[in-house]
């Protein structure tokens, strides 16, 4: 008993000492001319070389562009549960006026916290909820995915392409469909087989899924994951791969061909500027290639002959608006026409997409 | 003062445990080829002093010289390297290894053991000291005496020239004690020094050359055996004049309180440990139980107390069969029987708890409701402290910090407090000093006079013969005789303890 | 030269204080070097940690929210540890408690709030209790190793929730994202003085458990049994029933903590509902000497360390791993110092005595 008392006393004294020193330190909250604090909630570490890396590049771009006017804080590896609410509250406690929550699973939690703090602007990436002070933003990654599908479709010899996918949510389903449409635009016999991992960030598990697909006869691997695990699998097996989020050439120099990539920086600058100017309004932003938020990474030497020309041609059509990814006719897996000739899927329909196009092997909602 | 002839010399040794000065400036000189007895009550500092000589404790201050050179030990290995070896009461042997393997254990000389070479060396030592050990025998097959001899051999093999024996006779039969003394004398002839810790006066007088008396952390006096007598030694030990004789009060009644019939029990391995034990105890009688350690005494006590499964037979307490009843039923149904187990801190008491909680142990079943009542227990504790003269800093002091004698008094005090009609005591004076022993004999006699039936299990034949009315000898789970304590001789008891049925001694 | 570890006799109060002070200084110094390597000023990071844990009412609230499960689970663990039953399955007991409470929350959301919350608390207690009874029964009946059994049951509980979250309990409205539906208002613990009601439950439990462990018959029997099996038998303790009862209580309290986490913090059930707090609580229970009032203090300090560690991550842009490393170093030194209160290291520069020829 006595002994424990000593422990506690010693700890308390040390704390008091540190806290005492703390009196001289300036308080973190400052007057008006202080920079505006922007908080970023990350699902993975910025070093993942994928999704979070892309967002962190955007954060750095924001700091670079706005300089002294902005201060950014971030927290990595934030799980998509109650913990994310605590992280957001902590950031607000530390002075954040704008919060970018960069994973789908944060959606409900953003809404919860946003209601508690009406003065703070929240932007949630990849979701669909919209409220007084919270909006969502995303990019039409389907467009570069479609282009990457062209590359994959031209490359495959076995006519089977493996696709390592995170969760069967509309965002991922849409990507698979766009990719498959791209594949089949140049190679109508090819199929795309999907494996779900139920993780965003688990290098080992994602690599395993890719290996299973390669074992099943695929010779090109595409992915909707935040790590380069599937790329590494393709590299090791001498197959080819399409990355995601950012240029993954370094991880798989002999396999990697290209990747649909994000470029969040300009959007972040625009939003933060709007908040500072007092002109910000919550919106559901969904930019495409012509807005610069998404793009296809440069093709490497692994890409098949003639693919550069094919991609360039399709890309020009997308930029001009001549080509729309989800323009009919599109059949689903059962062969039923879901989008008739002459019509295009509306944004709402795309946001709620829960079916696969013809050519996809895989199930939703298993 | 530097004794020129001293082989071992300890000067001004002080060791402090917490706030207690276990040894306070102690001095000791032991000559070559001498059997030197360390005599003292519990807590006098005998074991502490010897633990420092054997490297288990490090003295806080003072010097140790061996053969004129100062040494500093920080482990038993240092001590053995300097030729000091200690035989503890609890043997440090591995049961599942043979004698030879035990001797070679922990000898890190080279990667491969050259058994043959070692064996010849060991045989040489055995011849030199007249030790009889079957090197191929497994330790678990050995008797206590054999184990002790093995320990001595092991220590000598490691190069000990100074051997410390910590109360070695406590676990031996009279015959085995004779053997041990023979070995000790042989070691003396071979120029080894033997330090013999004991509080058994007769043994000290028999074997020692010189005797050093310790008391409360101080060296009182070193005397040659010829120049002293038990009375003087006892007075030096205790610090005041004392009457050494054990009183025997006459048996009070012939009313039989406990009848045990054909009691049988098997242990976990399925070996029968009690083989049809039968005996009676009368109110106001002390029935002694003698036997070599492990002859079934523990199982008998526990079976009587409802703690050991009985296979067959009857335990009739005032006509009621107790077989199958739990200790809780004993306590709550007012069956007035008390059991003082041999393992005080392992069974009778909770070492880390204070006196109040230990008294509560036997009371809380009677408390009504969900909560325990500590107040009555605390009052009891105070009462027992006064009645039995227990030395303790207070009733809220963990009992493990008390001396052995005081711990035993706590246990005894608690059990007597329930005014039992039958008292079972297993080794109540084991490890206690003379003064406390006498006190406990007095208490038992007092109870006897009140008409309590007492089953008294002990290893010390003197106390059995002095205190009891009758002695039941058990060997290997069987009763080999129930004899009149006034008429029997030690030799007869020893023979029965070894299994010889000597019906002619029975009364 | 040789090193040797030597047992020390009891240390005095003063020595103990010195050892603790050295441990904390060393912890701060070592992590300080690490922080310097990160290119930051250690002093300001430490100040910021304290500031992050106690610097504003909001931060104190957050620290308390973190401390609530630590306190409650530590109390549960303390009951088992008092009996020397090494229950390291608190994590699983928390999860199963949360599971049972969530079952009610998701299926009976129409029940009035006080009634539903009460039913959830009972369900949480029972869920944890049953999960604790399994190893208790196995131990009492067949003397199995409770450490392994309780540890393994954690994983079973965790995988069970994973199965539910990705399978039958997946929220149909989440567009395929594997999450269990949020609780409705009726199933959420209301706030009291800024923090969910869990803290009131924790305070009550601390008092109740203090009385239980120090003044109740059962608590006394558990303590006796923990100290000595044979003495417990001797004193007439029913060993079988006592083991079962103690684990029922231990698991039940952990299960109740699970209910509080689900209802007060997560507002749903998910695989991270316990999030390792069942293991952390072992440390706090132990450092708190298994004594309820001290458990509260240690838990709050521990929660402050976690909250402060979280604060410095965003305040200084330190990675999550680095922040954990700093916390781990502090813990390592404080726990490690315990060794030096019991032992000391002796260095010999020469052999103490030469062995003579035999």
PDB file of C-alpha atoms in Angstrom, chain B residues 175-378:
ATOM      1  CA  UNK B 175      19.196 -45.125  14.027  1.00  0.00           C
ATOM      2  CA  UNK B 176      19.847 -42.714  11.200  1.00  0.00           C
ATOM      3  CA  UNK B 177      21.062 -40.122  13.666  1.00  0.00           C
ATOM      4  CA  UNK B 178      23.648 -42.585  14.923  1.00  0.00           C
ATOM      5  CA  UNK B 179      24.817 -43.093  11.339  1.00  0.00           C
ATOM      6  CA  UNK B 180      25.058 -39.350  10.747  1.00  0.00           C
ATOM      7  CA  UNK B 181      27.140 -38.856  13.860  1.00  0.00           C
ATOM      8  CA  UNK B 182      29.475 -41.576  12.684  1.00  0.00           C
ATOM      9  CA  UNK B 183      29.961 -39.727   9.399  1.00  0.00           C
ATOM     10  CA  UNK B 184      30.556 -36.446  11.223  1.00  0.00           C
ATOM     11  CA  UNK B 185      33.232 -38.010  13.385  1.00  0.00           C
ATOM     12  CA  UNK B 186      34.901 -39.491  10.330  1.00  0.00           C
ATOM     13  CA  UNK B 187      34.965 -36.059   8.682  1.00  0.00           C
ATOM     14  CA  UNK B 188      36.584 -34.643  11.749  1.00  0.00           C
ATOM     15  CA  UNK B 189      39.261 -37.307  11.553  1.00  0.00           C
ATOM     16  CA  UNK B 190      39.868 -36.277   7.943  1.00  0.00           C
ATOM     17  CA  UNK B 191      40.595 -32.733   9.113  1.00  0.00           C
ATOM     18  CA  UNK B 192      37.338 -31.240   7.900  1.00  0.00           C
ATOM     19  CA  UNK B 193      35.474 -28.719   9.982  1.00  0.00           C
ATOM     20  CA  UNK B 194      31.836 -29.414  10.725  1.00  0.00           C
ATOM     21  CA  UNK B 195      29.430 -26.747  11.907  1.00  0.00           C
ATOM     22  CA  UNK B 196      26.340 -28.266  13.425  1.00  0.00           C
ATOM     23  CA  UNK B 197      23.223 -26.159  13.960  1.00  0.00           C
ATOM     24  CA  UNK B 198      20.892 -27.561  16.533  1.00  0.00           C
ATOM     25  CA  UNK B 199      18.779 -26.847  19.523  1.00  0.00           C
ATOM     26  CA  UNK B 200      18.661 -30.412  20.737  1.00  0.00           C
ATOM     27  CA  UNK B 201      20.774 -30.323  23.833  1.00  0.00           C
ATOM     28  CA  UNK B 202      21.502 -34.029  24.122  1.00  0.00           C
ATOM     29  CA  UNK B 203      22.778 -34.245  20.555  1.00  0.00           C
ATOM     30  CA  UNK B 204      24.987 -31.247  20.984  1.00  0.00           C
ATOM     31  CA  UNK B 205      26.462 -32.730  24.129  1.00  0.00           C
ATOM     32  CA  UNK B 206      27.058 -36.006  22.355  1.00  0.00           C
ATOM     33  CA  UNK B 207      28.789 -34.865  19.214  1.00  0.00           C
ATOM     34  CA  UNK B 208      30.241 -31.366  19.524  1.00  0.00           C
ATOM     35  CA  UNK B 209      33.798 -30.439  20.473  1.00  0.00           C
ATOM     36  CA  UNK B 210      33.004 -26.839  21.116  1.00  0.00           C
ATOM     37  CA  UNK B 211      29.712 -25.059  21.374  1.00  0.00           C
ATOM     38  CA  UNK B 212      28.912 -21.460  20.505  1.00  0.00           C
ATOM     39  CA  UNK B 213      25.714 -20.142  22.000  1.00  0.00           C
ATOM     40  CA  UNK B 214      23.842 -17.400  20.135  1.00  0.00           C
ATOM     41  CA  UNK B 215      21.030 -15.268  21.390  1.00  0.00           C
ATOM     42  CA  UNK B 216      19.025 -12.578  19.604  1.00  0.00           C
ATOM     43  CA  UNK B 217      21.653 -11.808  16.988  1.00  0.00           C
ATOM     44  CA  UNK B 218      24.607 -11.827  19.373  1.00  0.00           C
ATOM     45  CA  UNK B 219      27.377 -14.313  20.063  1.00  0.00           C
ATOM     46  CA  UNK B 220      27.038 -15.112  23.747  1.00  0.00           C
ATOM     47  CA  UNK B 221      29.846 -17.527  24.447  1.00  0.00           C
ATOM     48  CA  UNK B 222      31.977 -20.310  22.993  1.00  0.00           C
ATOM     49  CA  UNK B 223      32.595 -23.237  25.327  1.00  0.00           C
ATOM     50  CA  UNK B 224      34.398 -26.551  25.071  1.00  0.00           C
ATOM     51  CA  UNK B 225      31.927 -29.354  25.650  1.00  0.00           C
ATOM     52  CA  UNK B 226      33.812 -30.706  28.635  1.00  0.00           C
ATOM     53  CA  UNK B 227      33.519 -27.404  30.428  1.00  0.00           C
ATOM     54  CA  UNK B 228      29.750 -27.116  30.322  1.00  0.00           C
ATOM     55  CA  UNK B 229      26.449 -28.902  30.844  1.00  0.00           C
ATOM     56  CA  UNK B 230      22.953 -28.749  29.374  1.00  0.00           C
ATOM     57  CA  UNK B 231      21.612 -26.615  32.165  1.00  0.00           C
ATOM     58  CA  UNK B 232      24.271 -23.944  31.640  1.00  0.00           C
ATOM     59  CA  UNK B 233      23.859 -24.015  27.879  1.00  0.00           C
ATOM     60  CA  UNK B 234      20.110 -23.660  28.132  1.00  0.00           C
ATOM     61  CA  UNK B 235      20.441 -20.725  30.462  1.00  0.00           C
ATOM     62  CA  UNK B 236      22.896 -19.067  28.081  1.00  0.00           C
ATOM     63  CA  UNK B 237      20.521 -19.686  25.198  1.00  0.00           C
ATOM     64  CA  UNK B 238      17.427 -18.395  26.907  1.00  0.00           C
ATOM     65  CA  UNK B 239      19.154 -15.778  28.962  1.00  0.00           C
ATOM     66  CA  UNK B 240      17.718 -16.876  32.271  1.00  0.00           C
ATOM     67  CA  UNK B 241      17.462 -19.989  34.461  1.00  0.00           C
ATOM     68  CA  UNK B 242      15.013 -22.549  33.195  1.00  0.00           C
ATOM     69  CA  UNK B 243      13.597 -25.931  34.130  1.00  0.00           C
ATOM     70  CA  UNK B 244      14.234 -28.351  31.305  1.00  0.00           C
ATOM     71  CA  UNK B 245      12.081 -31.276  32.239  1.00  0.00           C
ATOM     72  CA  UNK B 246       8.861 -32.016  30.425  1.00  0.00           C
ATOM     73  CA  UNK B 247       6.010 -32.424  32.852  1.00  0.00           C
ATOM     74  CA  UNK B 248       3.590 -35.233  32.491  1.00  0.00           C
ATOM     75  CA  UNK B 249       0.248 -34.803  34.123  1.00  0.00           C
ATOM     76  CA  UNK B 250      -1.743 -37.909  34.882  1.00  0.00           C
ATOM     77  CA  UNK B 251      -4.390 -39.120  32.535  1.00  0.00           C
ATOM     78  CA  UNK B 252      -7.762 -37.765  33.586  1.00  0.00           C
ATOM     79  CA  UNK B 253     -10.525 -40.155  32.493  1.00  0.00           C
ATOM     80  CA  UNK B 254     -11.218 -43.322  30.619  1.00  0.00           C
ATOM     81  CA  UNK B 255     -14.041 -41.874  28.524  1.00  0.00           C
ATOM     82  CA  UNK B 256     -13.327 -42.661  24.895  1.00  0.00           C
ATOM     83  CA  UNK B 257     -13.783 -39.619  22.692  1.00  0.00           C
ATOM     84  CA  UNK B 258     -12.477 -40.912  19.406  1.00  0.00           C
ATOM     85  CA  UNK B 259     -12.504 -44.429  18.033  1.00  0.00           C
ATOM     86  CA  UNK B 260     -10.840 -45.138  14.736  1.00  0.00           C
ATOM     87  CA  UNK B 261     -11.586 -48.449  13.094  1.00  0.00           C
ATOM     88  CA  UNK B 262      -9.944 -50.023  10.055  1.00  0.00           C
ATOM     89  CA  UNK B 263      -9.102 -46.658   8.482  1.00  0.00           C
ATOM     90  CA  UNK B 264      -7.841 -47.002   4.933  1.00  0.00           C
ATOM     91  CA  UNK B 265      -6.883 -44.381   2.376  1.00  0.00           C
ATOM     92  CA  UNK B 266      -5.081 -44.292  -0.953  1.00  0.00           C
ATOM     93  CA  UNK B 267      -3.071 -41.420  -2.393  1.00  0.00           C
ATOM     94  CA  UNK B 268      -3.326 -39.892  -5.862  1.00  0.00           C
ATOM     95  CA  UNK B 269      -1.102 -42.562  -7.372  1.00  0.00           C
ATOM     96  CA  UNK B 270      -3.397 -45.245  -6.004  1.00  0.00           C
ATOM     97  CA  UNK B 271      -0.918 -46.421  -3.372  1.00  0.00           C
ATOM     98  CA  UNK B 272      -2.465 -47.333  -0.034  1.00  0.00           C
ATOM     99  CA  UNK B 273      -1.083 -44.910   2.544  1.00  0.00           C
ATOM    100  CA  UNK B 274      -3.253 -45.849   5.500  1.00  0.00           C
ATOM    101  CA  UNK B 275      -3.626 -49.572   5.937  1.00  0.00           C
ATOM    102  CA  UNK B 276      -6.354 -50.252   8.438  1.00  0.00           C
ATOM    103  CA  UNK B 277      -5.421 -47.936  11.280  1.00  0.00           C
ATOM    104  CA  UNK B 278      -7.212 -48.612  14.569  1.00  0.00           C
ATOM    105  CA  UNK B 279      -6.929 -46.740  17.855  1.00  0.00           C
ATOM    106  CA  UNK B 280      -8.885 -44.984  20.594  1.00  0.00           C
ATOM    107  CA  UNK B 281      -8.264 -41.770  22.502  1.00  0.00           C
ATOM    108  CA  UNK B 282      -9.766 -40.957  25.872  1.00  0.00           C
ATOM    109  CA  UNK B 283     -10.763 -37.579  27.155  1.00  0.00           C
ATOM    110  CA  UNK B 284      -7.860 -36.071  29.070  1.00  0.00           C
ATOM    111  CA  UNK B 285      -5.278 -38.262  27.418  1.00  0.00           C
ATOM    112  CA  UNK B 286      -2.358 -37.459  25.163  1.00  0.00           C
ATOM    113  CA  UNK B 287      -1.799 -40.149  22.576  1.00  0.00           C
ATOM    114  CA  UNK B 288       1.536 -39.724  20.854  1.00  0.00           C
ATOM    115  CA  UNK B 289       2.180 -40.797  17.297  1.00  0.00           C
ATOM    116  CA  UNK B 290       5.732 -41.751  16.391  1.00  0.00           C
ATOM    117  CA  UNK B 291       7.023 -42.779  13.014  1.00  0.00           C
ATOM    118  CA  UNK B 292       9.581 -42.041  10.359  1.00  0.00           C
ATOM    119  CA  UNK B 293       8.621 -39.035   8.252  1.00  0.00           C
ATOM    120  CA  UNK B 294       6.157 -40.042   5.567  1.00  0.00           C
ATOM    121  CA  UNK B 295       4.780 -43.100   7.309  1.00  0.00           C
ATOM    122  CA  UNK B 296       1.227 -41.863   6.987  1.00  0.00           C
ATOM    123  CA  UNK B 297       1.083 -39.296   9.809  1.00  0.00           C
ATOM    124  CA  UNK B 298       0.033 -36.468   7.503  1.00  0.00           C
ATOM    125  CA  UNK B 299      -2.632 -38.554   5.809  1.00  0.00           C
ATOM    126  CA  UNK B 300      -3.945 -39.779   9.146  1.00  0.00           C
ATOM    127  CA  UNK B 301      -4.351 -36.243  10.494  1.00  0.00           C
ATOM    128  CA  UNK B 302      -5.949 -34.956   7.347  1.00  0.00           C
ATOM    129  CA  UNK B 303      -8.289 -37.909   7.134  1.00  0.00           C
ATOM    130  CA  UNK B 304      -9.405 -37.261  10.713  1.00  0.00           C
ATOM    131  CA  UNK B 305      -9.989 -33.612   9.858  1.00  0.00           C
ATOM    132  CA  UNK B 306     -12.013 -34.418   6.761  1.00  0.00           C
ATOM    133  CA  UNK B 307      -9.328 -33.209   4.388  1.00  0.00           C
ATOM    134  CA  UNK B 308      -8.169 -36.528   3.006  1.00  0.00           C
ATOM    135  CA  UNK B 309     -10.457 -38.952   1.179  1.00  0.00           C
ATOM    136  CA  UNK B 310     -11.101 -42.060   3.224  1.00  0.00           C
ATOM    137  CA  UNK B 311     -11.529 -45.280   1.313  1.00  0.00           C
ATOM    138  CA  UNK B 312     -12.770 -47.471   4.075  1.00  0.00           C
ATOM    139  CA  UNK B 313     -13.259 -47.519   7.807  1.00  0.00           C
ATOM    140  CA  UNK B 314     -14.843 -45.444  10.513  1.00  0.00           C
ATOM    141  CA  UNK B 315     -13.899 -42.368  12.470  1.00  0.00           C
ATOM    142  CA  UNK B 316     -16.242 -42.334  15.421  1.00  0.00           C
ATOM    143  CA  UNK B 317     -16.256 -39.068  17.330  1.00  0.00           C
ATOM    144  CA  UNK B 318     -18.480 -39.410  20.373  1.00  0.00           C
ATOM    145  CA  UNK B 319     -20.345 -42.115  18.494  1.00  0.00           C
ATOM    146  CA  UNK B 320     -20.876 -40.117  15.299  1.00  0.00           C
ATOM    147  CA  UNK B 321     -19.120 -41.296  12.153  1.00  0.00           C
ATOM    148  CA  UNK B 322     -17.196 -38.376  10.638  1.00  0.00           C
ATOM    149  CA  UNK B 323     -16.186 -40.118   7.428  1.00  0.00           C
ATOM    150  CA  UNK B 324     -17.452 -38.113   4.433  1.00  0.00           C
ATOM    151  CA  UNK B 325     -17.981 -34.864   6.316  1.00  0.00           C
ATOM    152  CA  UNK B 326     -16.274 -31.695   5.101  1.00  0.00           C
ATOM    153  CA  UNK B 327     -14.255 -29.294   7.272  1.00  0.00           C
ATOM    154  CA  UNK B 328     -17.033 -26.734   6.853  1.00  0.00           C
ATOM    155  CA  UNK B 329     -19.510 -29.185   8.335  1.00  0.00           C
ATOM    156  CA  UNK B 330     -17.140 -29.707  11.250  1.00  0.00           C
ATOM    157  CA  UNK B 331     -16.976 -25.988  11.829  1.00  0.00           C
ATOM    158  CA  UNK B 332     -20.630 -25.118  11.330  1.00  0.00           C
ATOM    159  CA  UNK B 333     -22.106 -28.176  13.060  1.00  0.00           C
ATOM    160  CA  UNK B 334     -20.062 -27.576  16.133  1.00  0.00           C
ATOM    161  CA  UNK B 335     -18.085 -30.779  15.979  1.00  0.00           C
ATOM    162  CA  UNK B 336     -15.502 -29.681  18.436  1.00  0.00           C
ATOM    163  CA  UNK B 337     -12.355 -30.982  16.908  1.00  0.00           C
ATOM    164  CA  UNK B 338      -9.287 -28.968  16.080  1.00  0.00           C
ATOM    165  CA  UNK B 339      -6.466 -29.820  13.783  1.00  0.00           C
ATOM    166  CA  UNK B 340      -3.070 -28.172  14.029  1.00  0.00           C
ATOM    167  CA  UNK B 341      -1.465 -29.181  10.738  1.00  0.00           C
ATOM    168  CA  UNK B 342       2.267 -29.705  10.397  1.00  0.00           C
ATOM    169  CA  UNK B 343       2.515 -27.206   7.571  1.00  0.00           C
ATOM    170  CA  UNK B 344       1.530 -24.120   9.550  1.00  0.00           C
ATOM    171  CA  UNK B 345       1.815 -21.566   6.771  1.00  0.00           C
ATOM    172  CA  UNK B 346       0.810 -23.984   4.041  1.00  0.00           C
ATOM    173  CA  UNK B 347      -2.365 -25.269   5.600  1.00  0.00           C
ATOM    174  CA  UNK B 348      -3.283 -23.864   8.974  1.00  0.00           C
ATOM    175  CA  UNK B 349      -2.642 -20.201   8.325  1.00  0.00           C
ATOM    176  CA  UNK B 350      -2.378 -17.704   5.491  1.00  0.00           C
ATOM    177  CA  UNK B 351       1.117 -16.293   5.592  1.00  0.00           C
ATOM    178  CA  UNK B 352       0.458 -12.952   3.954  1.00  0.00           C
ATOM    179  CA  UNK B 353      -2.611 -12.165   6.039  1.00  0.00           C
ATOM    180  CA  UNK B 354      -2.619 -10.631   9.486  1.00  0.00           C
ATOM    181  CA  UNK B 355      -3.646 -12.253  12.730  1.00  0.00           C
ATOM    182  CA  UNK B 356      -7.186 -10.965  12.536  1.00  0.00           C
ATOM    183  CA  UNK B 357      -7.823 -12.537   9.148  1.00  0.00           C
ATOM    184  CA  UNK B 358      -6.202 -15.755  10.256  1.00  0.00           C
ATOM    185  CA  UNK B 359      -8.497 -15.963  13.227  1.00  0.00           C
ATOM    186  CA  UNK B 360     -11.383 -15.053  10.960  1.00  0.00           C
ATOM    187  CA  UNK B 361     -10.548 -18.158   8.949  1.00  0.00           C
ATOM    188  CA  UNK B 362     -12.274 -20.315  11.537  1.00  0.00           C
ATOM    189  CA  UNK B 363     -14.951 -17.811  12.471  1.00  0.00           C
ATOM    190  CA  UNK B 364     -16.387 -16.377   9.290  1.00  0.00           C
ATOM    191  CA  UNK B 365     -18.619 -19.361   8.630  1.00  0.00           C
ATOM    192  CA  UNK B 366     -20.548 -18.352  11.727  1.00  0.00           C
ATOM    193  CA  UNK B 367     -20.981 -14.717  10.609  1.00  0.00           C
ATOM    194  CA  UNK B 368     -24.495 -13.997   9.467  1.00  0.00           C
ATOM    195  CA  UNK B 369     -25.137 -12.247   6.168  1.00  0.00           C
ATOM    196  CA  UNK B 370     -22.721 -11.668   3.311  1.00  0.00           C
ATOM    197  CA  UNK B 371     -20.067  -9.722   5.147  1.00  0.00           C
ATOM    198  CA  UNK B 372     -17.349 -10.839   7.510  1.00  0.00           C
ATOM    199  CA  UNK B 373     -17.096  -9.396  10.993  1.00  0.00           C
ATOM    200  CA  UNK B 374     -13.553  -8.488  11.887  1.00  0.00           C
ATOM    201  CA  UNK B 375     -14.184  -6.885  15.249  1.00  0.00           C
ATOM    202  CA  UNK B 376     -14.745 -10.068  17.248  1.00  0.00           C
ATOM    203  CA  UNK B 377     -11.757 -11.634  15.505  1.00  0.00           C
ATOM    204  CA  UNK B 378      -9.607  -8.654  16.424  1.00  0.00           C
TER     205      UNK B 378
END
